[in-house]
Amino acid sequence: MSRSTDLAAQLGRALEQQAAQVTTAESCTGGGIAEAITRIAGSSAWFEAGFVTYSNEQKTRQLQVPAALFATVGAVSREVVEAMVRGAQQASGARYAVAVSGVAGPGGGTPGKPVGTVWLAWGRDEARFARCFHFAGDRQAVREQSVEAALVGLIRLVNGENPAEG
């Protein structure tokens, strides 16, 4: 069993204990978090919806991310992933959410946001938590590490911990 499958199973057990649902809002992972979650049999009991909003236009259209944020802080930012979490929760009605936006590579990096820079945000009810990661490796490695970090954070969040710490 892969690490992401094991983490998704742990998340499912924790959500089932609360009879709660989760939603995902993904950019650089392209639906990888939702795919890992839905590998688990019975995930329809706790996975509400997944949004893959790769373009800035879709982040605004589907998740109500304010368009002005892209010009001021960029898509790979705390503000954008927090807005993505909020939008996914509002659109789906799920209690828990995770959002991701990053530079998976091999291109697209800048001195301020090099390849491997990934912002994750998690939401529980009205609370939001965000953290910037700097993952190493190629595109696939950055995406895999992003999925795993998203799931670890969700497990921590569902267990009442701050997913942005540690």
mmCIF file with all atom_site columns, C-alpha atoms in Angstrom:
data_model
loop_
_atom_site.group_PDB
_atom_site.id
_atom_site.type_symbol
_atom_site.label_atom_id
_atom_site.label_alt_id
_atom_site.label_comp_id
_atom_site.label_asym_id
_atom_site.label_entity_id
_atom_site.label_seq_id
_atom_site.pdbx_PDB_ins_code
_atom_site.Cartn_x
_atom_site.Cartn_y
_atom_site.Cartn_z
_atom_site.occupancy
_atom_site.B_iso_or_equiv
_atom_site.pdbx_formal_charge
_atom_site.auth_seq_id
_atom_site.auth_comp_id
_atom_site.auth_asym_id
_atom_site.auth_atom_id
_atom_site.pdbx_PDB_model_num
ATOM 1   C CA . MET A 1 1   ? 0.000   0.000  0.000   1.00 0.00 ? 1   MET A CA 1
ATOM 2   C CA . SER A 1 2   ? 1.395   3.411  -0.924  1.00 0.00 ? 2   SER A CA 1
ATOM 3   C CA . ARG A 1 3   ? 1.912   6.093  1.691   1.00 0.00 ? 3   ARG A CA 1
ATOM 4   C CA . SER A 1 4   ? -0.832  8.288  0.221   1.00 0.00 ? 4   SER A CA 1
ATOM 5   C CA . THR A 1 5   ? -3.286  5.359  0.233   1.00 0.00 ? 5   THR A CA 1
ATOM 6   C CA . ASP A 1 6   ? -2.470  4.616  3.873   1.00 0.00 ? 6   ASP A CA 1
ATOM 7   C CA . LEU A 1 7   ? -2.899  8.309  4.778   1.00 0.00 ? 7   LEU A CA 1
ATOM 8   C CA . ALA A 1 8   ? -6.220  8.511  2.903   1.00 0.00 ? 8   ALA A CA 1
ATOM 9   C CA . ALA A 1 9   ? -7.468  5.446  4.792   1.00 0.00 ? 9   ALA A CA 1
ATOM 10  C CA . GLN A 1 10  ? -6.463  7.053  8.116   1.00 0.00 ? 10  GLN A CA 1
ATOM 11  C CA . LEU A 1 11  ? -8.279  10.233 7.087   1.00 0.00 ? 11  LEU A CA 1
ATOM 12  C CA . GLY A 1 12  ? -11.389 8.258  6.211   1.00 0.00 ? 12  GLY A CA 1
ATOM 13  C CA . ARG A 1 13  ? -11.486 6.526  9.586   1.00 0.00 ? 13  ARG A CA 1
ATOM 14  C CA . ALA A 1 14  ? -11.133 9.875  11.390  1.00 0.00 ? 14  ALA A CA 1
ATOM 15  C CA . LEU A 1 15  ? -13.866 11.517 9.301   1.00 0.00 ? 15  LEU A CA 1
ATOM 16  C CA . GLU A 1 16  ? -16.220 8.557  9.750   1.00 0.00 ? 16  GLU A CA 1
ATOM 17  C CA . GLN A 1 17  ? -15.924 8.911  13.539  1.00 0.00 ? 17  GLN A CA 1
ATOM 18  C CA . GLN A 1 18  ? -17.239 12.471 13.198  1.00 0.00 ? 18  GLN A CA 1
ATOM 19  C CA . ALA A 1 19  ? -19.693 11.734 10.365  1.00 0.00 ? 19  ALA A CA 1
ATOM 20  C CA . ALA A 1 20  ? -17.989 14.625 8.559   1.00 0.00 ? 20  ALA A CA 1
ATOM 21  C CA . GLN A 1 21  ? -17.093 15.295 4.935   1.00 0.00 ? 21  GLN A CA 1
ATOM 22  C CA . VAL A 1 22  ? -14.018 16.701 3.215   1.00 0.00 ? 22  VAL A CA 1
ATOM 23  C CA . THR A 1 23  ? -13.544 18.573 -0.040  1.00 0.00 ? 23  THR A CA 1
ATOM 24  C CA . THR A 1 24  ? -10.434 19.366 -2.073  1.00 0.00 ? 24  THR A CA 1
ATOM 25  C CA . ALA A 1 25  ? -9.418  22.388 -4.137  1.00 0.00 ? 25  ALA A CA 1
ATOM 26  C CA . GLU A 1 26  ? -6.389  21.548 -6.245  1.00 0.00 ? 26  GLU A CA 1
ATOM 27  C CA . SER A 1 27  ? -4.126  23.273 -8.700  1.00 0.00 ? 27  SER A CA 1
ATOM 28  C CA . CYS A 1 28  ? -0.603  21.824 -9.057  1.00 0.00 ? 28  CYS A CA 1
ATOM 29  C CA . THR A 1 29  ? -1.669  18.333 -7.908  1.00 0.00 ? 29  THR A CA 1
ATOM 30  C CA . GLY A 1 30  ? -4.300  18.145 -10.667 1.00 0.00 ? 30  GLY A CA 1
ATOM 31  C CA . GLY A 1 31  ? -6.755  16.101 -8.629  1.00 0.00 ? 31  GLY A CA 1
ATOM 32  C CA . GLY A 1 32  ? -4.158  13.862 -6.997  1.00 0.00 ? 32  GLY A CA 1
ATOM 33  C CA . ILE A 1 33  ? -5.474  14.456 -3.479  1.00 0.00 ? 33  ILE A CA 1
ATOM 34  C CA . ALA A 1 34  ? -9.030  13.568 -4.516  1.00 0.00 ? 34  ALA A CA 1
ATOM 35  C CA . GLU A 1 35  ? -7.725  10.526 -6.401  1.00 0.00 ? 35  GLU A CA 1
ATOM 36  C CA . ALA A 1 36  ? -5.876  9.270  -3.316  1.00 0.00 ? 36  ALA A CA 1
ATOM 37  C CA . ILE A 1 37  ? -8.987  9.757  -1.177  1.00 0.00 ? 37  ILE A CA 1
ATOM 38  C CA . THR A 1 38  ? -11.277 7.982  -3.610  1.00 0.00 ? 38  THR A CA 1
ATOM 39  C CA . ARG A 1 39  ? -8.941  4.968  -3.785  1.00 0.00 ? 39  ARG A CA 1
ATOM 40  C CA . ILE A 1 40  ? -10.454 4.060  -0.430  1.00 0.00 ? 40  ILE A CA 1
ATOM 41  C CA . ALA A 1 41  ? -13.551 1.861  -0.581  1.00 0.00 ? 41  ALA A CA 1
ATOM 42  C CA . GLY A 1 42  ? -16.465 3.624  1.078   1.00 0.00 ? 42  GLY A CA 1
ATOM 43  C CA . SER A 1 43  ? -14.991 7.100  0.623   1.00 0.00 ? 43  SER A CA 1
ATOM 44  C CA . SER A 1 44  ? -18.344 8.283  -0.725  1.00 0.00 ? 44  SER A CA 1
ATOM 45  C CA . ALA A 1 45  ? -19.429 8.469  2.930   1.00 0.00 ? 45  ALA A CA 1
ATOM 46  C CA . TRP A 1 46  ? -16.883 11.185 3.708   1.00 0.00 ? 46  TRP A CA 1
ATOM 47  C CA . PHE A 1 47  ? -15.597 12.696 0.440   1.00 0.00 ? 47  PHE A CA 1
ATOM 48  C CA . GLU A 1 48  ? -17.958 15.416 -0.742  1.00 0.00 ? 48  GLU A CA 1
ATOM 49  C CA . ALA A 1 49  ? -16.354 16.989 -3.836  1.00 0.00 ? 49  ALA A CA 1
ATOM 50  C CA . GLY A 1 50  ? -13.109 17.809 -5.559  1.00 0.00 ? 50  GLY A CA 1
ATOM 51  C CA . PHE A 1 51  ? -12.299 20.942 -7.519  1.00 0.00 ? 51  PHE A CA 1
ATOM 52  C CA . VAL A 1 52  ? -9.381  20.998 -9.961  1.00 0.00 ? 52  VAL A CA 1
ATOM 53  C CA . THR A 1 53  ? -8.891  24.681 -10.725 1.00 0.00 ? 53  THR A CA 1
ATOM 54  C CA . TYR A 1 54  ? -5.683  24.827 -12.662 1.00 0.00 ? 54  TYR A CA 1
ATOM 55  C CA . SER A 1 55  ? -6.159  28.262 -14.204 1.00 0.00 ? 55  SER A CA 1
ATOM 56  C CA . ASN A 1 56  ? -6.592  31.474 -12.262 1.00 0.00 ? 56  ASN A CA 1
ATOM 57  C CA . GLU A 1 57  ? -9.861  32.053 -14.131 1.00 0.00 ? 57  GLU A CA 1
ATOM 58  C CA . GLN A 1 58  ? -11.268 28.780 -12.796 1.00 0.00 ? 58  GLN A CA 1
ATOM 59  C CA . LYS A 1 59  ? -10.087 29.534 -9.272  1.00 0.00 ? 59  LYS A CA 1
ATOM 60  C CA . THR A 1 60  ? -12.205 32.685 -9.507  1.00 0.00 ? 60  THR A CA 1
ATOM 61  C CA . ARG A 1 61  ? -15.137 31.117 -11.365 1.00 0.00 ? 61  ARG A CA 1
ATOM 62  C CA . GLN A 1 62  ? -15.503 27.915 -9.337  1.00 0.00 ? 62  GLN A CA 1
ATOM 63  C CA . LEU A 1 63  ? -14.119 28.930 -5.949  1.00 0.00 ? 63  LEU A CA 1
ATOM 64  C CA . GLN A 1 64  ? -14.724 32.689 -5.838  1.00 0.00 ? 64  GLN A CA 1
ATOM 65  C CA . VAL A 1 65  ? -11.051 33.499 -5.351  1.00 0.00 ? 65  VAL A CA 1
ATOM 66  C CA . PRO A 1 66  ? -10.843 37.288 -5.793  1.00 0.00 ? 66  PRO A CA 1
ATOM 67  C CA . ALA A 1 67  ? -9.216  37.954 -9.183  1.00 0.00 ? 67  ALA A CA 1
ATOM 68  C CA . ALA A 1 68  ? -7.243  40.861 -7.721  1.00 0.00 ? 68  ALA A CA 1
ATOM 69  C CA . LEU A 1 69  ? -5.195  38.435 -5.602  1.00 0.00 ? 69  LEU A CA 1
ATOM 70  C CA . PHE A 1 70  ? -3.430  37.020 -8.648  1.00 0.00 ? 70  PHE A CA 1
ATOM 71  C CA . ALA A 1 71  ? -2.036  40.429 -9.567  1.00 0.00 ? 71  ALA A CA 1
ATOM 72  C CA . THR A 1 72  ? -1.048  41.324 -6.005  1.00 0.00 ? 72  THR A CA 1
ATOM 73  C CA . VAL A 1 73  ? 0.269   38.093 -4.426  1.00 0.00 ? 73  VAL A CA 1
ATOM 74  C CA . GLY A 1 74  ? 0.161   35.506 -7.224  1.00 0.00 ? 74  GLY A CA 1
ATOM 75  C CA . ALA A 1 75  ? -1.548  32.137 -7.463  1.00 0.00 ? 75  ALA A CA 1
ATOM 76  C CA . VAL A 1 76  ? 1.099   30.448 -5.303  1.00 0.00 ? 76  VAL A CA 1
ATOM 77  C CA . SER A 1 77  ? 0.343   32.261 -2.055  1.00 0.00 ? 77  SER A CA 1
ATOM 78  C CA . ARG A 1 78  ? -1.239  31.945 1.363   1.00 0.00 ? 78  ARG A CA 1
ATOM 79  C CA . GLU A 1 79  ? -4.055  34.286 0.401   1.00 0.00 ? 79  GLU A CA 1
ATOM 80  C CA . VAL A 1 80  ? -5.037  32.289 -2.674  1.00 0.00 ? 80  VAL A CA 1
ATOM 81  C CA . VAL A 1 81  ? -5.028  28.846 -1.020  1.00 0.00 ? 81  VAL A CA 1
ATOM 82  C CA . GLU A 1 82  ? -6.999  30.200 1.940   1.00 0.00 ? 82  GLU A CA 1
ATOM 83  C CA . ALA A 1 83  ? -9.559  31.646 -0.487  1.00 0.00 ? 83  ALA A CA 1
ATOM 84  C CA . MET A 1 84  ? -9.634  28.306 -2.344  1.00 0.00 ? 84  MET A CA 1
ATOM 85  C CA . VAL A 1 85  ? -10.406 26.474 0.910   1.00 0.00 ? 85  VAL A CA 1
ATOM 86  C CA . ARG A 1 86  ? -13.189 28.909 1.745   1.00 0.00 ? 86  ARG A CA 1
ATOM 87  C CA . GLY A 1 87  ? -14.666 28.618 -1.755  1.00 0.00 ? 87  GLY A CA 1
ATOM 88  C CA . ALA A 1 88  ? -14.534 24.819 -1.770  1.00 0.00 ? 88  ALA A CA 1
ATOM 89  C CA . GLN A 1 89  ? -16.264 24.637 1.600   1.00 0.00 ? 89  GLN A CA 1
ATOM 90  C CA . GLN A 1 90  ? -18.974 27.052 0.489   1.00 0.00 ? 90  GLN A CA 1
ATOM 91  C CA . ALA A 1 91  ? -19.548 25.276 -2.832  1.00 0.00 ? 91  ALA A CA 1
ATOM 92  C CA . SER A 1 92  ? -19.597 21.761 -1.352  1.00 0.00 ? 92  SER A CA 1
ATOM 93  C CA . GLY A 1 93  ? -20.947 22.203 2.158   1.00 0.00 ? 93  GLY A CA 1
ATOM 94  C CA . ALA A 1 94  ? -18.115 20.052 3.546   1.00 0.00 ? 94  ALA A CA 1
ATOM 95  C CA . ARG A 1 95  ? -16.866 20.765 7.065   1.00 0.00 ? 95  ARG A CA 1
ATOM 96  C CA . TYR A 1 96  ? -13.213 20.079 6.171   1.00 0.00 ? 96  TYR A CA 1
ATOM 97  C CA . ALA A 1 97  ? -11.203 21.203 3.159   1.00 0.00 ? 97  ALA A CA 1
ATOM 98  C CA . VAL A 1 98  ? -7.712  21.310 1.745   1.00 0.00 ? 98  VAL A CA 1
ATOM 99  C CA . ALA A 1 99  ? -6.347  23.509 -1.043  1.00 0.00 ? 99  ALA A CA 1
ATOM 100 C CA . VAL A 1 100 ? -3.038  23.456 -2.897  1.00 0.00 ? 100 VAL A CA 1
ATOM 101 C CA . SER A 1 101 ? -1.248  25.757 -5.320  1.00 0.00 ? 101 SER A CA 1
ATOM 102 C CA . GLY A 1 102 ? 2.389   25.464 -6.224  1.00 0.00 ? 102 GLY A CA 1
ATOM 103 C CA . VAL A 1 103 ? 5.218   25.360 -8.732  1.00 0.00 ? 103 VAL A CA 1
ATOM 104 C CA . ALA A 1 104 ? 5.683   21.685 -9.618  1.00 0.00 ? 104 ALA A CA 1
ATOM 105 C CA . GLY A 1 105 ? 8.186   22.335 -12.404 1.00 0.00 ? 105 GLY A CA 1
ATOM 106 C CA . PRO A 1 106 ? 10.237  21.781 -14.319 1.00 0.00 ? 106 PRO A CA 1
ATOM 107 C CA . GLY A 1 107 ? 9.575   25.393 -15.415 1.00 0.00 ? 107 GLY A CA 1
ATOM 108 C CA . GLY A 1 108 ? 7.607   28.219 -13.905 1.00 0.00 ? 108 GLY A CA 1
ATOM 109 C CA . GLY A 1 109 ? 9.850   28.938 -10.965 1.00 0.00 ? 109 GLY A CA 1
ATOM 110 C CA . THR A 1 110 ? 11.089  32.392 -10.039 1.00 0.00 ? 110 THR A CA 1
ATOM 111 C CA . PRO A 1 111 ? 13.741  33.534 -7.546  1.00 0.00 ? 111 PRO A CA 1
ATOM 112 C CA . GLY A 1 112 ? 10.969  34.278 -5.030  1.00 0.00 ? 112 GLY A CA 1
ATOM 113 C CA . LYS A 1 113 ? 8.992   31.118 -5.777  1.00 0.00 ? 113 LYS A CA 1
ATOM 114 C CA . PRO A 1 114 ? 11.373  28.442 -7.084  1.00 0.00 ? 114 PRO A CA 1
ATOM 115 C CA . VAL A 1 115 ? 10.254  25.060 -8.377  1.00 0.00 ? 115 VAL A CA 1
ATOM 116 C CA . GLY A 1 116 ? 9.046   23.020 -5.396  1.00 0.00 ? 116 GLY A CA 1
ATOM 117 C CA . THR A 1 117 ? 7.325   25.963 -3.685  1.00 0.00 ? 117 THR A CA 1
ATOM 118 C CA . VAL A 1 118 ? 3.874   24.742 -2.645  1.00 0.00 ? 118 VAL A CA 1
ATOM 119 C CA . TRP A 1 119 ? 1.254   26.461 -0.506  1.00 0.00 ? 119 TRP A CA 1
ATOM 120 C CA . LEU A 1 120 ? -1.281  24.281 1.283   1.00 0.00 ? 120 LEU A CA 1
ATOM 121 C CA . ALA A 1 121 ? -4.269  25.477 3.266   1.00 0.00 ? 121 ALA A CA 1
ATOM 122 C CA . TRP A 1 122 ? -6.717  23.540 5.371   1.00 0.00 ? 122 TRP A CA 1
ATOM 123 C CA . GLY A 1 123 ? -10.107 24.565 6.674   1.00 0.00 ? 123 GLY A CA 1
ATOM 124 C CA . ARG A 1 124 ? -12.394 23.343 9.433   1.00 0.00 ? 124 ARG A CA 1
ATOM 125 C CA . ASP A 1 125 ? -15.653 25.232 9.740   1.00 0.00 ? 125 ASP A CA 1
ATOM 126 C CA . GLU A 1 126 ? -14.534 28.898 9.789   1.00 0.00 ? 126 GLU A CA 1
ATOM 127 C CA . ALA A 1 127 ? -10.914 28.229 10.806  1.00 0.00 ? 127 ALA A CA 1
ATOM 128 C CA . ARG A 1 128 ? -8.130  28.415 8.187   1.00 0.00 ? 128 ARG A CA 1
ATOM 129 C CA . PHE A 1 129 ? -4.531  27.238 8.418   1.00 0.00 ? 129 PHE A CA 1
ATOM 130 C CA . ALA A 1 130 ? -1.829  27.602 5.763   1.00 0.00 ? 130 ALA A CA 1
ATOM 131 C CA . ARG A 1 131 ? 1.786   26.598 5.287   1.00 0.00 ? 131 ARG A CA 1
ATOM 132 C CA . CYS A 1 132 ? 4.412   27.011 2.589   1.00 0.00 ? 132 CYS A CA 1
ATOM 133 C CA . PHE A 1 133 ? 6.491   23.969 1.697   1.00 0.00 ? 133 PHE A CA 1
ATOM 134 C CA . HIS A 1 134 ? 9.661   23.720 -0.375  1.00 0.00 ? 134 HIS A CA 1
ATOM 135 C CA . PHE A 1 135 ? 9.769   20.225 -1.856  1.00 0.00 ? 135 PHE A CA 1
ATOM 136 C CA . ALA A 1 136 ? 12.749  18.756 -3.711  1.00 0.00 ? 136 ALA A CA 1
ATOM 137 C CA . GLY A 1 137 ? 12.767  16.617 -6.810  1.00 0.00 ? 137 GLY A CA 1
ATOM 138 C CA . ASP A 1 138 ? 11.165  16.509 -10.212 1.00 0.00 ? 138 ASP A CA 1
ATOM 139 C CA . ARG A 1 139 ? 7.562   17.349 -11.092 1.00 0.00 ? 139 ARG A CA 1
ATOM 140 C CA . GLN A 1 140 ? 6.230   13.956 -10.029 1.00 0.00 ? 140 GLN A CA 1
ATOM 141 C CA . ALA A 1 141 ? 8.100   14.065 -6.713  1.00 0.00 ? 141 ALA A CA 1
ATOM 142 C CA . VAL A 1 142 ? 6.815   17.580 -5.912  1.00 0.00 ? 142 VAL A CA 1
ATOM 143 C CA . ARG A 1 143 ? 3.249   16.519 -6.688  1.00 0.00 ? 143 ARG A CA 1
ATOM 144 C CA . GLU A 1 144 ? 3.503   13.313 -4.619  1.00 0.00 ? 144 GLU A CA 1
ATOM 145 C CA . GLN A 1 145 ? 4.960   15.185 -1.642  1.00 0.00 ? 145 GLN A CA 1
ATOM 146 C CA . SER A 1 146 ? 2.180   17.771 -1.959  1.00 0.00 ? 146 SER A CA 1
ATOM 147 C CA . VAL A 1 147 ? -0.526  15.074 -1.866  1.00 0.00 ? 147 VAL A CA 1
ATOM 148 C CA . GLU A 1 148 ? 1.052   13.446 1.176   1.00 0.00 ? 148 GLU A CA 1
ATOM 149 C CA . ALA A 1 149 ? 1.453   16.765 3.024   1.00 0.00 ? 149 ALA A CA 1
ATOM 150 C CA . ALA A 1 150 ? -2.178  17.632 2.248   1.00 0.00 ? 150 ALA A CA 1
ATOM 151 C CA . LEU A 1 151 ? -3.400  14.322 3.682   1.00 0.00 ? 151 LEU A CA 1
ATOM 152 C CA . VAL A 1 152 ? -1.167  14.522 6.771   1.00 0.00 ? 152 VAL A CA 1
ATOM 153 C CA . GLY A 1 153 ? -2.519  18.018 7.420   1.00 0.00 ? 153 GLY A CA 1
ATOM 154 C CA . LEU A 1 154 ? -6.118  16.871 7.004   1.00 0.00 ? 154 LEU A CA 1
ATOM 155 C CA . ILE A 1 155 ? -5.589  14.043 9.494   1.00 0.00 ? 155 ILE A CA 1
ATOM 156 C CA . ARG A 1 156 ? -4.100  16.480 11.996  1.00 0.00 ? 156 ARG A CA 1
ATOM 157 C CA . LEU A 1 157 ? -6.953  18.926 11.429  1.00 0.00 ? 157 LEU A CA 1
ATOM 158 C CA . VAL A 1 158 ? -9.670  16.299 11.899  1.00 0.00 ? 158 VAL A CA 1
ATOM 159 C CA . ASN A 1 159 ? -7.887  15.191 15.094  1.00 0.00 ? 159 ASN A CA 1
ATOM 160 C CA . GLY A 1 160 ? -8.102  18.746 16.460  1.00 0.00 ? 160 GLY A CA 1
ATOM 161 C CA . GLU A 1 161 ? -4.485  19.758 15.784  1.00 0.00 ? 161 GLU A CA 1
ATOM 162 C CA . ASN A 1 162 ? -3.063  22.682 13.803  1.00 0.00 ? 162 ASN A CA 1
ATOM 163 C CA . PRO A 1 163 ? -2.121  21.203 10.419  1.00 0.00 ? 163 PRO A CA 1
ATOM 164 C CA . ALA A 1 164 ? 0.258   24.081 9.619   1.00 0.00 ? 164 ALA A CA 1
ATOM 165 C CA . GLU A 1 165 ? 2.590   23.252 12.512  1.00 0.00 ? 165 GLU A CA 1
ATOM 166 C CA . GLY A 1 166 ? 5.319   20.646 12.541  1.00 0.00 ? 166 GLY A CA 1
#
